[in-house]
Short mmCIF file of C-alpha atoms and ligand atoms in Angstrom, two decimals:
data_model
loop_
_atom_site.label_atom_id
_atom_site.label_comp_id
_atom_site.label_asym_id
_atom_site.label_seq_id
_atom_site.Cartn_x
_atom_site.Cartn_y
_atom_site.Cartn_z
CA UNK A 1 102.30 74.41 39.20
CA UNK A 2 100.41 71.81 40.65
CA UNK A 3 99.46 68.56 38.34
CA UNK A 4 97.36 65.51 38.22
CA UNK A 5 99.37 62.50 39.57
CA UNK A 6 100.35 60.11 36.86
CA UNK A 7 98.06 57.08 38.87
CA UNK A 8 94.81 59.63 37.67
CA UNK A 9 96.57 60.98 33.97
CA UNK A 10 96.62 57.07 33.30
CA UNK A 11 93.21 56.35 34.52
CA UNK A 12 91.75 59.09 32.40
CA UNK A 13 93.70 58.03 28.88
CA UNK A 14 92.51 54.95 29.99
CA UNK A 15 88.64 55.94 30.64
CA UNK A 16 89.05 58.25 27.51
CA UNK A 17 91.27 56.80 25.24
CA UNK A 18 91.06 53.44 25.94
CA UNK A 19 94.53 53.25 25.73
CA UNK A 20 96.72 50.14 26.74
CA UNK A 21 100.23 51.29 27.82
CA UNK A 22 98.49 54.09 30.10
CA UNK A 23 96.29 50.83 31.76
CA UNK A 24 100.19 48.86 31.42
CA UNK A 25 101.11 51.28 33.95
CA UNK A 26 97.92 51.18 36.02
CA UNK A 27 98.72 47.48 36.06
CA UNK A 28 102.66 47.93 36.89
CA UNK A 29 101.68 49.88 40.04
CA UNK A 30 98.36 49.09 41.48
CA UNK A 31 98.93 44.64 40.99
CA UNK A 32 101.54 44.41 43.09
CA UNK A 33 100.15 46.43 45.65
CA UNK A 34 96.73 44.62 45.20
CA UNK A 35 98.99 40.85 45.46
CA UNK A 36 100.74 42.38 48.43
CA UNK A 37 97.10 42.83 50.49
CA UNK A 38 95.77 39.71 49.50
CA UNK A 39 98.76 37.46 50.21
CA UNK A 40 99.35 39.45 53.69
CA UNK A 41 95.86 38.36 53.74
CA UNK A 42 96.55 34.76 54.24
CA UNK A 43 95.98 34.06 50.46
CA UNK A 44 98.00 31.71 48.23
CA UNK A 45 99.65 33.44 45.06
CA UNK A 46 97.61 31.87 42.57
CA UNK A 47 94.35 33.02 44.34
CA UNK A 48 96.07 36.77 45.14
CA UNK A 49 96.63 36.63 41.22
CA UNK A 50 93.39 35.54 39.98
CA UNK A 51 91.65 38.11 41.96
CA UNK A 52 94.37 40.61 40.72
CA UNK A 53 93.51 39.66 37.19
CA UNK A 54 89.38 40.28 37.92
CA UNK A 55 89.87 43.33 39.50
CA UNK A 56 92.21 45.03 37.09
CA UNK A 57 89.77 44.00 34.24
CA UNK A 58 86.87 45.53 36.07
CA UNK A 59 89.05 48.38 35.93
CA UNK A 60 89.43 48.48 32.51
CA UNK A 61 85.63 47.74 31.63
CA UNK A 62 84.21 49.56 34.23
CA UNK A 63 86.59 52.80 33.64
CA UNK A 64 83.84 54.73 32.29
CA UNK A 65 82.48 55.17 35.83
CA UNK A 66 85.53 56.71 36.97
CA UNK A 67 85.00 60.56 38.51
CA UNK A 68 88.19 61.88 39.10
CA UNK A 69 86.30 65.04 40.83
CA UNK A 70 84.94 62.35 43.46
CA UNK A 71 87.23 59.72 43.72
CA UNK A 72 91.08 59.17 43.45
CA UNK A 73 91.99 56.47 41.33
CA UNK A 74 93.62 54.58 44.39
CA UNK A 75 90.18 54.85 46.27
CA UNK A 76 88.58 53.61 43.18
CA UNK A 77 90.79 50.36 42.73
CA UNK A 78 90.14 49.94 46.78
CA UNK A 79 86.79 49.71 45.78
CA UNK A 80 86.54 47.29 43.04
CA UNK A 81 89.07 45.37 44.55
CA UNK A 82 87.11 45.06 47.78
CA UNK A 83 84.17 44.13 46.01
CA UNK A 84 85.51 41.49 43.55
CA UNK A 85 87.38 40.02 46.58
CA UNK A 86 83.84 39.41 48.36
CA UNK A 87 82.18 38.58 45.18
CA UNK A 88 84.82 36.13 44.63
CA UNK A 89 86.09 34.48 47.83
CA UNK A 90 81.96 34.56 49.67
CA UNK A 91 80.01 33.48 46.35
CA UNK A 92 77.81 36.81 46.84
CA UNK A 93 77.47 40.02 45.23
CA UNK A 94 77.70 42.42 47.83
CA UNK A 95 75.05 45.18 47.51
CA UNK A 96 75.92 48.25 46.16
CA UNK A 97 74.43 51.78 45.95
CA UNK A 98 72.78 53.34 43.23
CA UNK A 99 75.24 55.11 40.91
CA UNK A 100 75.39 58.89 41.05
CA UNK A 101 73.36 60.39 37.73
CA UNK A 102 76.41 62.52 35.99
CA UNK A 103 75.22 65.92 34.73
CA UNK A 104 74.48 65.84 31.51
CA UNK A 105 76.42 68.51 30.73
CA UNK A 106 79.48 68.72 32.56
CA UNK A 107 82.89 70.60 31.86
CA UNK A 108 85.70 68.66 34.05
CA UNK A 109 87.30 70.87 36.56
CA UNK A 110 90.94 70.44 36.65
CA UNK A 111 91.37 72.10 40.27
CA UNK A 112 88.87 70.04 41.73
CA UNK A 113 91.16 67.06 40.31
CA UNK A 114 94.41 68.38 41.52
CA UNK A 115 92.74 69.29 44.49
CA UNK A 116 91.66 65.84 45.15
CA UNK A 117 95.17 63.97 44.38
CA UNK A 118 96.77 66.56 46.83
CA UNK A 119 94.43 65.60 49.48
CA UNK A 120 95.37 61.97 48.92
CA UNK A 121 99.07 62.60 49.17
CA UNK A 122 98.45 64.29 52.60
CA UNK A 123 96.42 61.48 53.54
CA UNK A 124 99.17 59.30 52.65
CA UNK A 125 101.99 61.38 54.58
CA UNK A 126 99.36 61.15 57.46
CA UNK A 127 99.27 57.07 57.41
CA UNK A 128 103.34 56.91 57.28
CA UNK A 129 103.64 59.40 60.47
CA UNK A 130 101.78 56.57 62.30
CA UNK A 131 102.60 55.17 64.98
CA UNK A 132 103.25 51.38 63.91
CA UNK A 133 100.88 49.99 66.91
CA UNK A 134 98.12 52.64 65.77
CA UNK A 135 99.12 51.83 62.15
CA UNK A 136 98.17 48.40 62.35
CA UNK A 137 94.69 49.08 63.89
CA UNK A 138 94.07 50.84 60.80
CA UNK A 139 95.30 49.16 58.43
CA UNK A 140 93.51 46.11 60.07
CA UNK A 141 90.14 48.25 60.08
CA UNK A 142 90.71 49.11 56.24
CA UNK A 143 92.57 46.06 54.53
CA UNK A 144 91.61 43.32 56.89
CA UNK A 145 91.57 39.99 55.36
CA UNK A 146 88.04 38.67 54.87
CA UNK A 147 88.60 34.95 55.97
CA UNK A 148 89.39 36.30 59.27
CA UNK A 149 86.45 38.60 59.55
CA UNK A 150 83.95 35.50 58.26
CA UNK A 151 85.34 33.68 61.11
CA UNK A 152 84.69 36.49 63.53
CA UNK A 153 80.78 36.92 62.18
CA UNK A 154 79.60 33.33 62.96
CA UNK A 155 80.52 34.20 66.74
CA UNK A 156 79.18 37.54 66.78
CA UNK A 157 79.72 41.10 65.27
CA UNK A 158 84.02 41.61 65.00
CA UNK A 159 83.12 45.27 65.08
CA UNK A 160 81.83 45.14 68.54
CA UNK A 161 85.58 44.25 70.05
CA UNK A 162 87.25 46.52 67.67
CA UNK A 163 85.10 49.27 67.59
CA UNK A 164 86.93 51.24 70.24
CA UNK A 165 90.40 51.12 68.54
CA UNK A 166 89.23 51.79 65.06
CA UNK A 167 87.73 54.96 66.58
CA UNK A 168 91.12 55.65 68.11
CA UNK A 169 93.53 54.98 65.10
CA UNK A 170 90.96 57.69 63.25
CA UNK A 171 91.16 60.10 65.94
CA UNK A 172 94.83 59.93 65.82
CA UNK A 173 94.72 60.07 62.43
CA UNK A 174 92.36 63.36 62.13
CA UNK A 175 95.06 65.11 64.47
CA UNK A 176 97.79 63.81 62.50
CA UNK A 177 96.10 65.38 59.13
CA UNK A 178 94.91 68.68 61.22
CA UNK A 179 99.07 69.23 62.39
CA UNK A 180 99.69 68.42 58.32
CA UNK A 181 97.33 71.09 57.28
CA UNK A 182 98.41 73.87 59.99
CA UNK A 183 102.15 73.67 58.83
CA UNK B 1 60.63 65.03 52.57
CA UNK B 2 62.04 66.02 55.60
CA UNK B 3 66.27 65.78 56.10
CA UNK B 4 67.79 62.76 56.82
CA UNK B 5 69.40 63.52 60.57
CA UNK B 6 70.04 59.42 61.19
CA UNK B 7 72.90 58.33 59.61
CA UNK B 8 74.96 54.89 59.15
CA UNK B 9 77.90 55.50 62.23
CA UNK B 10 81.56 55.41 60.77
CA UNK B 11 82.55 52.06 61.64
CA UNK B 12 80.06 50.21 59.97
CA UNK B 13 80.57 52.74 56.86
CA UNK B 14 84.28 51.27 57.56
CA UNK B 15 83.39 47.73 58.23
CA UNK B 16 80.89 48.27 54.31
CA UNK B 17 83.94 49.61 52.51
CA UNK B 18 86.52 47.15 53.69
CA UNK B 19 84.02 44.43 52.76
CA UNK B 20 83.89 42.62 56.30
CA UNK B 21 80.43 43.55 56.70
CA UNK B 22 77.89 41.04 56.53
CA UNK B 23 75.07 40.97 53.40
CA UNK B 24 72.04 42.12 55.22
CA UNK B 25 73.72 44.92 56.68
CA UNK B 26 75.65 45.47 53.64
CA UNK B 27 72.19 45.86 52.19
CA UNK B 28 70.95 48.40 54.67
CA UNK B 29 74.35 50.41 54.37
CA UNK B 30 73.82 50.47 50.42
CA UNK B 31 70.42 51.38 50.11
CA UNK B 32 71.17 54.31 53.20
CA UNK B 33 73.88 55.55 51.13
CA UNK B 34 72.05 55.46 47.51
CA UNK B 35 69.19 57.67 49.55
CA UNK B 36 72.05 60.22 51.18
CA UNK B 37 74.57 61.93 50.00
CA UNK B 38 76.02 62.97 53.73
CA UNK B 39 76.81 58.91 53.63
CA UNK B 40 77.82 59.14 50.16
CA UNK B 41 80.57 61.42 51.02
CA UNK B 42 81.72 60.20 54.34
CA UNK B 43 81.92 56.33 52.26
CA UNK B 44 84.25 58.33 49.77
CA UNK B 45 86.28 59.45 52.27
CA UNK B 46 86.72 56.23 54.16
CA UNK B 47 87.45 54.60 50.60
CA UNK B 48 90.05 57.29 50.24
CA UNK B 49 91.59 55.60 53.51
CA UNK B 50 91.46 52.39 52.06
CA UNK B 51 93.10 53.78 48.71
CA UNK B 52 96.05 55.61 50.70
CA UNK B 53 96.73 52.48 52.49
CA UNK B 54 96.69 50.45 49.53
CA UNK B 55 98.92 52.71 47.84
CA UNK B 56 101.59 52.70 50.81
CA UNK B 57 101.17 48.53 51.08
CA UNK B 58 103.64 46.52 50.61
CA UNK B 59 104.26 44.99 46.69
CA UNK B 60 103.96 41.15 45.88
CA UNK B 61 105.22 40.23 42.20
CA UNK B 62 102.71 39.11 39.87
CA UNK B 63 103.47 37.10 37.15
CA UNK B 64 103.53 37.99 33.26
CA UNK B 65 101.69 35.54 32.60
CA UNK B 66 98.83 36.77 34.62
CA UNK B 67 99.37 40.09 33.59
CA UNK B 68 99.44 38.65 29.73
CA UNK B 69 96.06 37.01 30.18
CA UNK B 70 94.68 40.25 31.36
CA UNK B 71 95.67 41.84 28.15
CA UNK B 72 94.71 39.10 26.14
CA UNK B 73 91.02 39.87 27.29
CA UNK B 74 90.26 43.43 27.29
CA UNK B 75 89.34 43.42 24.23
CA UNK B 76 86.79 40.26 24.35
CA UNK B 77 82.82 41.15 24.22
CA UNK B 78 81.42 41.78 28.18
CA UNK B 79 77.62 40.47 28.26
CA UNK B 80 76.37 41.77 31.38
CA UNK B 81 73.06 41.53 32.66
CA UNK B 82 70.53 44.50 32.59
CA UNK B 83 70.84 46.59 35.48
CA UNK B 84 68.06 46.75 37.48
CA UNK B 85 66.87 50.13 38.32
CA UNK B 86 65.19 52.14 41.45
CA UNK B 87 61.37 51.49 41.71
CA UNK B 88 58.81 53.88 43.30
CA UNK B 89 60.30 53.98 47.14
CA UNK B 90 63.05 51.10 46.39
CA UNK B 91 66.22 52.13 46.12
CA UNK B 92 68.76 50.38 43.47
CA UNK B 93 69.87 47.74 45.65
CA UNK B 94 67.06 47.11 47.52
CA UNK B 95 65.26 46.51 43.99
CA UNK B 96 68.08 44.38 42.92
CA UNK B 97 67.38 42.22 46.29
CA UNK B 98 64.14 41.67 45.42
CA UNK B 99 65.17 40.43 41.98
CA UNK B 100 63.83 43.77 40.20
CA UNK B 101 60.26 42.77 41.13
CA UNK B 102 57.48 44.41 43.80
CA UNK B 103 57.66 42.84 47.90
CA UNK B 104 55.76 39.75 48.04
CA UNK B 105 54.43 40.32 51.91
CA UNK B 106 53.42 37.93 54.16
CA UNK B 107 51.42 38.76 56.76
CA UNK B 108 52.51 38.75 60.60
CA UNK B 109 48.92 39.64 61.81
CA UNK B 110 47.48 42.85 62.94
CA UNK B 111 48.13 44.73 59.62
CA UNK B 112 51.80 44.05 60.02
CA UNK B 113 53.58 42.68 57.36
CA UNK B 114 57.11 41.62 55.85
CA UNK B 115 59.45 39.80 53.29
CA UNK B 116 62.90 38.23 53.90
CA UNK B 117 64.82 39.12 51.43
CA UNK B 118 68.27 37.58 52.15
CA UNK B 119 68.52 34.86 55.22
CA UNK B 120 72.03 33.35 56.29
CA UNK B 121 73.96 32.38 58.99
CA UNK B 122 75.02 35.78 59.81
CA UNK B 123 71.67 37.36 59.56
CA UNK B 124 69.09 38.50 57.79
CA UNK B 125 67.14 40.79 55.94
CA UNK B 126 63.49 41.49 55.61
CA UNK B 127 61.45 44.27 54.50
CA UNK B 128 58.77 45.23 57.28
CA UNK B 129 55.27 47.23 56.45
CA UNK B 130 53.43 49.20 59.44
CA UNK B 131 50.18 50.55 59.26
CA UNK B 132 50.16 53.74 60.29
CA UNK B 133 49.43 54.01 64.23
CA UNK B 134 50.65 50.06 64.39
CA UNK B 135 53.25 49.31 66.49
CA UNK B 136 55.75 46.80 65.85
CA UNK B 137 55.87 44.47 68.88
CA UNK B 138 58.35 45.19 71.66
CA UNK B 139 60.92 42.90 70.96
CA UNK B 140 64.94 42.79 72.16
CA UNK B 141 67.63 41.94 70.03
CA UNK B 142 70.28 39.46 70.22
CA UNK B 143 72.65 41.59 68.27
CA UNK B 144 72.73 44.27 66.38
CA UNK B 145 69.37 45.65 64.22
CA UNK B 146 69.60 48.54 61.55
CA UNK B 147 65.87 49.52 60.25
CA UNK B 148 66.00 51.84 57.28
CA UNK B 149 62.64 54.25 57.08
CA UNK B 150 61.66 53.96 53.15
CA UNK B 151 58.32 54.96 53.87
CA UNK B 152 56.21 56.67 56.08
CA UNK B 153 58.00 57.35 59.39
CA UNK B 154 58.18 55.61 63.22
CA UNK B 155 58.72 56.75 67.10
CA UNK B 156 60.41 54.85 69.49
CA UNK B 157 62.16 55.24 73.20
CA UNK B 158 65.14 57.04 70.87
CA UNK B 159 63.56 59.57 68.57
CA UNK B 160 61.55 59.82 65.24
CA UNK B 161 62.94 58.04 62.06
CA UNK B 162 61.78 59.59 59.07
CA UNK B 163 62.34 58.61 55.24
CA UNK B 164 66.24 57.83 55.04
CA UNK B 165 66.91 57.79 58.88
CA UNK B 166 68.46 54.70 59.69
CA UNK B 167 68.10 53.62 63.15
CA UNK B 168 70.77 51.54 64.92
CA UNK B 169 69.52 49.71 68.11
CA UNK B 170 72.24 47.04 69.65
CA UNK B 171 71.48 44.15 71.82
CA UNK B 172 70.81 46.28 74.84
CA UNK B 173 67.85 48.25 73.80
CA UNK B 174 64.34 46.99 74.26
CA UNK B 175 62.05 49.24 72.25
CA UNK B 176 58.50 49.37 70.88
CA UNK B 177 58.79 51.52 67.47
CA UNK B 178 55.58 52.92 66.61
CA UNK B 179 54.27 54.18 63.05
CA UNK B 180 52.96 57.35 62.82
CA UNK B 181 49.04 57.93 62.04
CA UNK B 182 48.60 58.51 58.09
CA UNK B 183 50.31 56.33 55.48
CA UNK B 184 51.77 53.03 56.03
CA UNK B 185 55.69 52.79 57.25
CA UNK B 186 57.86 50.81 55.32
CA UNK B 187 61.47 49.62 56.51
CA UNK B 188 64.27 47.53 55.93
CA UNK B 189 65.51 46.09 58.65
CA UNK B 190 68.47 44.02 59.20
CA UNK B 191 69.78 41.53 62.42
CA UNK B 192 72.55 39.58 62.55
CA UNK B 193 70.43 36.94 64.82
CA UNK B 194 67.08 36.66 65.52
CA UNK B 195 64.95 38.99 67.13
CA UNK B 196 63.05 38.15 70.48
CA UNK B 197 59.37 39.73 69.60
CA UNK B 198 57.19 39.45 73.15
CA UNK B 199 54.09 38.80 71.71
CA UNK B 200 52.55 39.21 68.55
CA UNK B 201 54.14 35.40 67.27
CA UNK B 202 54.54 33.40 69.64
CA UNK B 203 58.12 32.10 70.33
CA UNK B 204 57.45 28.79 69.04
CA UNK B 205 56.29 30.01 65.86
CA UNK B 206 59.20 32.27 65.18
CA UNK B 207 61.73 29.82 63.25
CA UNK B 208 58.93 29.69 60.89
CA UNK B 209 58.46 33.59 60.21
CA UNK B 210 62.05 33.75 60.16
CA UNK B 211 61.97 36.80 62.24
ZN1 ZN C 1 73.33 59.34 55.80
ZN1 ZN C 2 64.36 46.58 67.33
#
């Protein structure tokens, strides 16, 4: 039967239980990852770790907002991570929206989870059948380091020149998922 | 309240979650999204992008020691500021822009008026009021300008923008946005250089409205 991945069971004991070897292993496999964006970035190690450090404890003190019937956990650390990172390396708190008012009584659905982390597996499978050329234009679109796109703003808007091949790394990437889901 | 049919187009929504958008756009992008849950949704699936990628990046080793003086501080005392709320038209993060209090407006002359409320070197952004039947000046734009209805609603060469609409108007349009007759239209409105108004403020006198 299908199950919750272990990245969202260790967010939840975390969210719920506030337990520390469950946030170890949230730690173990999101930081690395995390380093590995930021140094491929162009940053030095002991800035990739510092923002590391933030971001995983904005995990941990901000894990009450976690919705595993909205988000997966790895779209959730994408966006605290992208957030501390501009908080952090432009001195600014980027704006955010207003926070979704939870139901105030809600029974979690445990379909809509599994649902959810199966989606995000297919999306993965998607990104590896990627061409590496089309790859790149994505990842660039998605992970893009931020000192290069500062540079890019004070000469005019980055998206203008990119626009075109971000729209064609998602097309590809929408047929890509469509051929996934028609097997 | 009529539907929201103007939404924020997919690359910026990209450009917002990735983080390489600039703040007054940011700001436009965050209050559209707090307002519309069509945005909401399309934001959560972009972020699910960014998540998949980050999952399939490659790995960089971080130290224990870092990883120790994470755990050393989760269980410290957090003192975070009170969040400011959603006021009366202003969304969250509008609100928060304006430091949780109402628009201080200056005028701009015939009933038009506005408020910068964030001003750098890769825009700005400025909340605009227009009495109904006023139009804002035809103006063109250097770049790129996002207006945000919040109240009221306006017309232009492109179509009606009602409460939530978000219109997107690049350097090539030249366009005279009208409010409609009845209550007053408020927007925010974002450009990442400054706008060219024809008449209204003189040229001259533009560095010092900001606009
Ligand atoms: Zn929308
Ligand atoms: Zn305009």
């Amino acid at each position: 039967k299908p199950e919750l991945s272990d990245q969202t069971a260790w967010m939840l004991a975390v969210r719920d239980k506030r337990c520390k070897a469950s946030f170890g292993q949230l730690f173990d496999y999101f930081g690395p990852r995390l380093k590995g964006v930021l140094c491929k970035g162009g940053l030095s190690h002991a800035l990739a770790e510092d923002i590391v450090q933030d971001v995983m404890l904005t995990i941990w003190r901000k894990a009450a907002q976690f919705d595993p019937e909205r988000a997966q956990v790895s779209a959730w650390v994408y966006q605290i991570a992208r957030n501390r990172q501009i908080d952090v390396l432009r001195k600014v708190n980027r704006p955010l929206p207003e926070a979704l008012k939870a139901p105030e009584e809600s029974t979690p659905d445990a379909s809509q989870m599994v649902a959810l982390d199966q989606e995000s597996r297919a999306l993965r499978q998607a990104l590896e059948q990627l061409k590496p050329s089309q790859r790149e234009v994505v990842e660039q679109a998605y992970l893009g380091d931020l000192t290069h796109a500062e540079i890019q703003a004070k000469t005019g808007l980055p998206l203008g020149t990119i626009k075109s091949r971000i729209r064609l790394g998602l097309e590809k990437l929408r047929h890509e998922l469509k051929e996934l889901s028609g097997k | 309240m009529n539907a929201i049919i103007h939404h924020i187009p997919d690359e910026l929504l990209i450009a917002y979650a990735n983080g390489t958008l600039g703040q007054a756009y940011s700001l436009v992008v965050a209050a559209h999204v707090s307002m519309c849950d069509e945005s909401r949704a399309r934001l959560g699936a972009h972020q699910a992008v960014g998540g998949a990628l980050l999952e399939n990046a490659g790995t960089e080793t971080v130290s224990d020691r870092a990883r120790a003086a994470v755990f050393d501080r989760l269980d410290m005392p957090v003192k975070e500021a009170p969040p400011i709320r959603a006021s009366g038209i202003f969304p969250e993060p509008v609100m928060e822009a304006l430091g949780g209090l109402p628009p201080r407006w200056k005028p701009l002359g015939l009933g038009v008026r506005q408020m910068i409320l964030n001003h750098d070197a890769e825009g700005s952004a400025r909340l605009l009021y227009i009495p109904g039947g006023q139009a804002v000046p035809d103006h063109g734009h250097n770049g790129l300008e996002l207006t945000l209805v919040l109240q009221g609603a306006f017309r232009d060469e492109t179509g009606r923008f009602g409460v939530g609409d978000v219109e997107v108007a690049d350097g090539d349009l030249e366009h005279e946005p009208i409010a409609e007759e009845g209550e007053a239209c408020i927007c925010l409105a974002a450009t990442d250089a400054a706008l060219r108004f024809r008449s209204l403020v003189p040229r001259l006198l533009q560095p010092i409205f900001r606009i």
